[in-house]
Amino acid sequence: MCQVEEEYHEQLERVDAPSASKKCVKCKEELAAVVIRAGDAYCRKCFRENFIHKFRAMLGKTRVIFPGEKVLLAVSGGPSSCSMLSQVQEGVSQNAHKKLRFFPGIVYIDEGGALGQCKEMRQKTTSELCDMFRSTGFPFYILPLEQVLDLPGSVLTPSPPSDQPGSVYKAAVDLFLQSGDSSSDGKAEEQECVSLPAVQESHTRLLQQLIGSAQTLTAKQDLLNTFRQHLLVHTARTRGYSKLMQGDSCTRLAVKLLTSISLGRGAQLAQDTGFSDCRYGGVTVVRPMREYSAKEIAYYNHMFKVPSVVIPNLDTKMPDKASIQRLTQNFVTKLQADFHSTVSTIYRTGEKLQTAGRGSSAAEDAERCVLCVCGLDTAAEEASALQATLISEQLSQSSVPVKPEPPANVGQCCSSERPCGGAEGTGDCCRSSRDHEATDLRSLLCYSCRRTVRDMSSVDRLPQYVLSEAQRRQNRSAMKEQISEFLLDDADENN
């Protein structure tokens, strides 16, 4: 038992916090130049070697990127994506120790139109990025987000996976070495550069109306992330890239994990935060920077002069409670400042998450969300939390019907010659039709995307390719229901 009069001061030992004045924990010779976390003090040389080794080890142990593949790097101009670009540039160089044997390209999505930026500011940002991309020697594409309005509906349909140059990774490596390293040929080719094309003002207004139709900043950021991802995947497909590399750091993924849970995307966590995301079929999204914290990336960029561009976004200069994304980010970063294992604990927990596998065949397109292309999580039982939430939502929206007074000027209905609203003259005919279309669209969405679309003032603001794909799936479902009596079940086929 502990006694009040006992003293423990003599038994306690003081442990000095790690500082830059101590020796490097790796080489044990040089003085430490940077302290990443408690007990991890590195000199300049060892810190650089450890940073590079972690990136290449992540690509090597996962064996997702095969030799000779074309990989598209999604660079936003931030510290993490620019650090990823620097690692790839150094890894494919001739003097690299463990050379990366894929062919990289760069893509940047200009979101200035959605933010209401002027043309001069957008041109200034893209010119800085052009100079950075041109120095790498890689082909690069700078695309405005307005191009998302002209995407085809096929971007929402998973394409068949690309054929790999071998059944296993080692066979692919042997085949690549036998055919000869053609990276020098790729360097000899003329660098393909696609700068920011001229954007019509009408497209910019439509994009601003689309993002502005969302009533909350949370829904605006969710829509912006979704459409940016659609444009990235479409660019990778049309340019012949089989992998899309994004620079999400460990800190970013920890914030994203908690944000996704808050937005009702628990069923999609493994795809949203994992190393690889195969929801799009032929284009696989990989995140090789997920082992680095934001602090580690900032130190590396500062010490080795990795350039980056400061670009504002939707939540720039916004208060902490402006959106769920912003609130979660501030919560995690402030908690990390006091408890240094916060980000790593959240990140390691997310690594253990898995999603029940779903195929990417065309027969299962109806089971995928028409926005995020993930599997639908709304097919729940009656006694479930989802159904209870939907019933509560319906009851909260229901009210006692009150017969309004007939309007003075009754217009003609869009579907008949009688006054809008029929015999009652309530004027709700067209509105009921729009509500019915919105209900049909929500049936093709996952729970999180339903909440996002619900915050929009009108679903007609969505891009045409989304509405066309939704109409195609609805027509296909109706046709399948009509001929259901003539279709054979799986049990009948086996017999």
XYZ file of C-alpha atoms in Angstrom:
495
model
C 0.000 0.000 0.000
C 1.154 3.543 -0.700
C 1.836 5.637 2.364
C 1.401 9.364 2.621
C 4.780 9.917 4.239
C 6.760 7.870 1.698
C 9.140 9.714 -0.576
C 10.003 8.545 -4.077
C 12.294 11.349 -5.198
C 15.467 9.316 -4.733
C 14.192 6.422 -6.857
C 13.119 8.515 -9.846
C 15.594 9.024 -12.666
C 15.469 11.948 -15.021
C 15.358 11.026 -18.701
C 16.671 13.672 -21.028
C 14.536 14.457 -24.050
C 16.212 13.816 -27.391
C 17.815 16.869 -28.890
C 19.846 17.783 -31.935
C 23.015 17.929 -29.816
C 23.044 14.136 -29.415
C 24.544 11.578 -31.723
C 22.672 10.094 -34.641
C 20.828 6.906 -33.657
C 21.878 5.197 -36.885
C 25.532 5.968 -37.566
C 26.411 6.788 -33.914
C 29.031 9.254 -35.169
C 27.569 12.489 -36.532
C 25.555 14.945 -34.496
C 21.819 14.731 -34.957
C 20.381 17.358 -37.283
C 16.690 16.514 -36.946
C 14.489 14.823 -34.349
C 11.432 13.187 -35.903
C 10.014 11.688 -32.719
C 11.228 10.675 -29.281
C 14.289 8.509 -29.728
C 14.615 9.119 -33.489
C 17.394 11.657 -33.921
C 19.178 11.518 -37.288
C 22.069 13.308 -38.866
C 21.551 14.880 -42.259
C 22.961 11.974 -44.273
C 21.162 9.213 -42.376
C 17.888 11.105 -42.426
C 18.046 11.378 -46.204
C 18.968 7.709 -46.626
C 16.151 6.612 -44.323
C 13.638 8.817 -46.137
C 14.587 7.434 -49.554
C 14.716 3.840 -48.314
C 11.243 4.071 -46.810
C 9.754 5.230 -50.130
C 11.375 2.520 -52.248
C 10.731 -0.170 -49.650
C 7.030 0.696 -49.702
C 6.906 0.222 -53.482
C 9.049 -2.914 -53.312
C 7.223 -4.848 -50.627
C 3.746 -4.174 -52.007
C 4.699 -5.201 -55.571
C 1.786 -3.318 -57.050
C 3.740 -1.341 -59.661
C 5.307 -3.685 -62.210
C 8.441 -2.839 -64.223
C 7.697 -1.032 -67.473
C 4.321 0.328 -66.332
C 3.257 3.919 -66.843
C 2.505 5.682 -63.544
C 0.737 9.033 -63.361
C 1.769 11.224 -60.406
C -1.030 13.428 -59.087
C 0.793 16.552 -57.865
C -1.219 19.245 -56.104
C 1.722 21.536 -55.403
C 1.714 20.783 -51.676
C 4.681 19.527 -49.632
C 3.699 15.849 -49.673
C 3.027 15.484 -53.406
C 6.113 17.547 -54.313
C 8.222 15.344 -52.044
C 6.766 12.293 -53.797
C 7.722 13.815 -57.155
C 11.254 14.401 -55.888
C 11.559 10.759 -54.761
C 10.384 9.453 -58.117
C 12.679 11.819 -60.003
C 15.663 10.612 -58.010
C 14.582 6.980 -58.174
C 14.417 6.814 -61.985
C 17.741 8.592 -62.490
C 20.668 6.680 -63.944
C 22.734 6.961 -60.753
C 20.055 5.543 -58.439
C 21.133 2.590 -56.282
C 17.824 0.713 -56.505
C 16.375 2.201 -59.638
C 12.623 2.547 -60.070
C 11.714 0.813 -63.319
C 8.462 2.478 -64.285
C 7.714 5.418 -66.558
C 6.264 8.399 -64.658
C 4.055 11.246 -65.818
C 2.654 14.228 -63.917
C -0.852 15.661 -63.730
C -2.091 18.755 -61.938
C -5.763 19.734 -61.598
C -6.346 23.482 -61.458
C -9.236 24.143 -59.060
C -9.082 27.926 -59.286
C -12.385 28.085 -61.141
C -14.253 26.415 -58.296
C -12.639 28.796 -55.794
C -13.493 31.921 -57.783
C -9.889 32.870 -58.526
C -9.110 35.335 -61.295
C -7.323 34.299 -64.491
C -4.125 36.094 -63.513
C -3.814 34.164 -60.260
C -4.501 30.859 -61.986
C -1.924 31.583 -64.685
C 0.666 32.532 -62.064
C 0.170 29.272 -60.186
C 0.288 27.115 -63.300
C 3.410 28.879 -64.602
C 5.266 28.083 -61.367
C 4.207 24.460 -61.582
C 5.140 24.296 -65.283
C 8.687 25.330 -64.472
C 8.865 22.705 -61.730
C 7.457 19.933 -63.930
C 9.574 20.840 -66.944
C 12.763 20.471 -64.904
C 11.947 16.814 -64.174
C 11.874 15.775 -67.828
C 8.624 13.847 -67.292
C 5.526 14.389 -69.439
C 3.021 16.531 -67.575
C -0.588 17.593 -67.987
C -2.149 20.681 -66.405
C -5.926 20.432 -66.610
C -8.663 22.747 -65.338
C -11.333 21.252 -63.146
C -13.911 22.593 -65.615
C -13.137 19.605 -67.840
C -15.041 17.426 -65.388
C -18.262 18.785 -66.933
C -17.430 17.084 -70.257
C -16.387 13.671 -68.954
C -17.988 10.541 -70.453
C -20.137 8.240 -68.365
C -17.539 5.478 -68.732
C -15.464 7.090 -65.969
C -18.024 5.731 -63.488
C -17.724 2.195 -64.874
C -14.719 0.147 -63.700
C -12.618 -0.830 -66.686
C -11.105 -4.322 -66.926
C -7.718 -4.597 -65.195
C -4.698 -4.243 -67.449
C -2.652 -7.301 -68.323
C 0.569 -7.496 -66.308
C 3.830 -8.554 -68.044
C 3.954 -11.840 -66.178
C 1.940 -13.955 -63.784
C 3.989 -12.903 -60.760
C 6.181 -9.964 -59.906
C 9.490 -11.815 -60.244
C 8.510 -13.095 -63.669
C 7.665 -9.541 -64.679
C 11.061 -8.317 -63.477
C 12.881 -11.044 -65.422
C 10.869 -10.256 -68.525
C 11.666 -6.562 -68.202
C 15.389 -7.226 -67.771
C 15.462 -9.603 -70.732
C 13.750 -7.076 -72.965
C 16.268 -4.436 -71.885
C 15.864 -1.306 -69.818
C 14.086 1.086 -72.163
C 14.067 3.971 -69.767
C 16.799 5.661 -71.769
C 14.574 5.524 -74.838
C 11.815 7.201 -72.874
C 14.198 9.974 -71.859
C 15.194 10.486 -75.491
C 11.604 11.136 -76.525
C 10.307 14.661 -76.614
C 8.729 15.710 -73.345
C 4.948 15.884 -73.670
C 3.629 19.057 -72.093
C -0.033 19.986 -71.822
C -0.363 23.416 -70.259
C -3.568 24.951 -68.949
C -5.918 25.260 -71.959
C -8.291 28.125 -72.502
C -11.349 27.770 -70.288
C -14.729 29.134 -71.315
C -16.362 31.439 -68.814
C -19.630 29.527 -69.162
C -17.916 26.344 -67.967
C -16.420 28.198 -65.014
C -19.852 29.552 -64.048
C -21.372 26.065 -64.290
C -18.627 24.674 -62.064
C -19.142 27.437 -59.508
C -22.892 26.791 -59.552
C -22.242 23.077 -59.054
C -20.004 23.593 -56.012
C -22.131 26.476 -54.754
C -25.295 24.375 -54.848
C -24.004 22.554 -51.757
C -25.233 24.362 -48.675
C -22.416 23.320 -46.327
C -18.650 23.495 -46.672
C -18.477 19.800 -45.789
C -20.556 18.875 -48.842
C -18.602 21.286 -51.056
C -15.288 19.678 -50.138
C -16.733 16.205 -50.631
C -18.026 17.100 -54.103
C -14.741 18.735 -55.047
C -12.717 15.688 -53.983
C -15.042 13.340 -55.872
C -14.956 15.223 -59.168
C -11.206 15.772 -58.929
C -10.756 12.024 -58.561
C -12.985 11.396 -61.591
C -10.858 13.711 -63.729
C -7.631 12.116 -62.510
C -8.843 8.606 -63.333
C -10.125 9.690 -66.754
C -6.784 11.344 -67.558
C -4.892 8.204 -66.543
C -7.113 6.034 -68.747
C -6.962 8.226 -71.821
C -3.187 8.737 -71.552
C -2.439 5.028 -71.116
C -1.410 5.005 -67.429
C -2.313 1.943 -65.373
C -1.377 3.399 -61.959
C -2.296 6.707 -60.328
C 0.100 7.745 -57.557
C -1.143 10.189 -54.914
C 0.849 11.882 -52.156
C -1.349 11.321 -49.111
C 0.838 11.396 -46.000
C 0.322 9.490 -42.759
C -1.085 12.599 -41.083
C -3.433 13.220 -43.981
C -4.711 9.640 -43.951
C -5.279 9.742 -40.192
C -7.439 12.842 -40.616
C -9.166 11.261 -43.596
C -9.958 8.109 -41.634
C -11.731 9.975 -38.838
C -13.435 12.269 -41.341
C -14.737 9.324 -43.359
C -16.201 7.748 -40.235
C -17.915 11.038 -39.383
C -19.338 11.277 -42.906
C -20.702 7.733 -42.861
C -18.031 6.179 -45.091
C -17.074 3.417 -42.693
C -17.622 0.729 -45.322
C -15.173 2.445 -47.687
C -12.335 3.114 -45.228
C -10.067 0.377 -46.569
C -10.282 1.815 -50.080
C -10.055 5.464 -49.057
C -7.003 5.065 -46.794
C -5.244 1.871 -47.940
C -2.066 1.692 -49.996
C -3.870 0.588 -53.147
C -7.403 1.285 -54.339
C -8.712 -0.914 -57.155
C -12.269 0.409 -57.366
C -11.671 1.807 -60.875
C -10.517 -1.479 -62.375
C -7.808 -0.762 -64.946
C -6.443 2.248 -63.029
C -5.147 1.472 -59.540
C -4.622 4.300 -57.058
C -1.492 3.918 -54.890
C -0.336 6.012 -51.918
C 3.417 5.494 -51.327
C 3.731 8.487 -48.949
C 1.477 6.955 -46.310
C 4.448 6.026 -44.073
C 5.596 9.650 -43.714
C 4.226 12.130 -41.224
C 3.645 15.740 -42.203
C 6.472 16.786 -39.874
C 8.903 14.384 -41.496
C 8.010 15.616 -44.980
C 8.357 19.248 -43.937
C 11.832 18.618 -42.499
C 12.982 16.801 -45.633
C 11.692 19.481 -48.004
C 13.342 22.206 -45.939
C 16.703 20.481 -45.560
C 17.044 19.362 -49.194
C 15.382 22.311 -50.920
C 12.364 20.494 -52.386
C 10.184 23.201 -53.970
C 6.451 23.442 -53.420
C 3.709 25.908 -54.281
C 1.233 27.351 -51.785
C -2.242 27.043 -53.315
C -5.411 28.056 -51.427
C -8.354 25.690 -51.171
C -11.959 25.804 -50.022
C -11.209 25.850 -46.282
C -8.392 28.405 -46.422
C -8.820 31.040 -43.666
C -11.950 29.263 -42.458
C -12.723 28.794 -38.738
C -12.153 25.468 -37.029
C -15.817 24.486 -37.084
C -16.485 25.471 -40.698
C -16.638 21.853 -41.874
C -16.222 18.319 -40.589
C -12.956 17.995 -42.515
C -11.568 21.169 -41.008
C -12.685 20.306 -37.493
C -11.179 16.818 -37.678
C -7.892 18.159 -39.003
C -7.538 20.663 -36.184
C -8.501 18.024 -33.630
C -5.868 15.554 -34.825
C -3.061 18.101 -35.234
C -3.643 19.657 -31.808
C -3.831 16.239 -30.174
C -0.647 15.213 -31.970
C 1.167 18.215 -30.494
C 0.521 16.936 -26.951
C 0.474 13.180 -27.603
C 3.040 12.307 -30.262
C 1.652 8.855 -31.000
C -1.824 10.081 -32.010
C -1.324 10.017 -35.789
C 0.568 6.725 -35.789
C -2.074 5.057 -33.612
C -4.901 6.147 -35.904
C -2.886 5.175 -38.964
C -1.978 1.711 -37.663
C -5.607 1.100 -36.772
C -6.647 1.974 -40.301
C -4.118 -0.480 -41.714
C -6.041 -3.367 -40.153
C -9.322 -2.474 -41.862
C -10.514 -4.612 -44.739
C -13.548 -4.521 -46.987
C -15.428 -7.536 -48.229
C -14.152 -8.098 -51.770
C -16.396 -7.156 -54.656
C -15.660 -7.859 -58.244
C -15.288 -5.136 -60.832
C -17.249 -6.823 -63.588
C -19.906 -4.995 -65.544
C -22.607 -7.176 -64.027
C -22.027 -5.555 -60.643
C -22.133 -1.931 -61.808
C -25.594 -1.555 -60.269
C -24.090 -2.407 -56.871
C -21.688 0.546 -57.009
C -22.239 4.144 -56.017
C -22.717 6.406 -59.018
C -20.462 9.071 -57.446
C -17.625 7.473 -55.456
C -17.752 4.137 -57.386
C -17.553 2.168 -54.117
C -19.833 -0.708 -53.254
C -23.278 0.302 -52.029
C -23.675 -0.009 -48.272
C -27.411 0.725 -48.199
C -28.636 -2.842 -48.678
C -29.118 -3.330 -44.935
C -31.661 -5.337 -43.002
C -34.806 -3.763 -41.603
C -33.517 -3.950 -38.039
C -30.366 -1.931 -38.664
C -28.996 1.441 -37.697
C -29.244 2.634 -41.311
C -32.946 1.859 -41.561
C -33.572 3.525 -38.211
C -31.782 6.633 -39.452
C -33.797 6.690 -42.678
C -37.086 6.311 -40.799
C -36.159 9.125 -38.424
C -35.260 11.299 -41.404
C -38.604 10.615 -43.068
C -40.541 11.368 -39.895
C -38.653 14.607 -39.310
C -39.429 15.791 -42.823
C -43.122 14.866 -42.724
C -45.580 17.572 -41.684
C -49.329 18.110 -41.561
C -50.517 18.922 -45.081
C -52.032 22.359 -45.407
C -54.078 23.160 -48.479
C -52.625 26.368 -49.932
C -54.641 29.044 -51.626
C -54.817 28.763 -55.432
C -52.281 31.037 -57.118
C -53.443 34.063 -59.030
C -51.535 33.188 -62.200
C -51.580 29.448 -62.743
C -48.988 28.333 -65.285
C -49.198 25.402 -67.610
C -47.803 22.075 -66.449
C -44.713 20.828 -68.213
C -46.330 17.453 -68.921
C -49.927 18.352 -69.825
C -52.174 21.181 -70.909
C -53.916 21.522 -67.573
C -52.720 23.946 -64.899
C -49.654 22.872 -62.943
C -50.737 20.801 -59.976
C -53.759 19.230 -61.653
C -57.243 19.671 -60.311
C -56.055 20.752 -56.910
C -54.020 23.608 -58.338
C -51.376 23.182 -55.687
C -48.516 23.933 -58.065
C -46.521 20.916 -56.840
C -46.618 18.871 -60.042
C -43.182 19.840 -61.346
C -41.691 19.906 -57.853
C -42.971 16.383 -57.199
C -41.359 15.265 -60.433
C -38.022 16.761 -59.398
C -38.275 15.179 -55.946
C -38.975 11.833 -57.585
C -35.862 12.182 -59.770
C -33.778 13.065 -56.708
C -35.137 10.019 -54.888
C -34.263 7.768 -57.837
C -30.740 9.182 -57.898
C -30.231 8.662 -54.160
C -31.099 4.996 -54.561
C -27.911 4.651 -56.640
C -25.703 6.320 -54.028
C -23.950 5.065 -50.923
C -24.957 6.471 -47.548
C -22.256 9.155 -47.455
C -22.933 10.387 -50.995
C -26.643 10.491 -50.168
C -25.896 12.915 -47.352
C -23.796 15.025 -49.695
C -26.426 15.160 -52.444
C -29.082 15.918 -49.860
C -27.201 19.138 -49.008
C -27.426 20.268 -52.636
C -30.146 22.670 -53.647
C -30.836 20.714 -56.853
C -29.493 17.490 -58.322
C -29.746 19.070 -61.767
C -26.484 20.874 -60.970
C -24.588 17.583 -61.140
C -22.510 16.984 -64.301
C -24.301 15.428 -67.220
C -22.199 12.269 -67.179
C -23.395 11.489 -63.636
C -27.051 12.012 -64.525
C -26.695 10.014 -67.757
C -25.063 7.098 -65.965
C -27.780 7.172 -63.303
C -30.465 7.119 -66.007
C -28.731 4.236 -67.768
C -28.643 2.163 -64.603
C -32.265 2.926 -63.829
C -33.330 1.877 -67.337
C -31.268 -1.280 -67.081
C -32.785 -2.111 -63.710
C -36.310 -1.531 -65.052
C -35.632 -3.720 -68.088
C -34.230 -6.460 -65.875
C -37.337 -6.329 -63.728
C -39.561 -6.656 -66.780
C -37.807 -9.774 -68.062
C -37.124 -11.259 -64.635
C -39.647 -14.060 -65.255
C -37.586 -15.283 -68.219
C -34.181 -15.199 -66.499
C -32.567 -18.294 -65.009
C -31.366 -18.258 -61.422
C -27.916 -19.478 -60.457
C -29.434 -22.614 -58.951
C -31.197 -23.421 -62.218
C -27.976 -22.961 -64.205
C -26.121 -25.403 -61.956
C -28.812 -28.007 -62.421
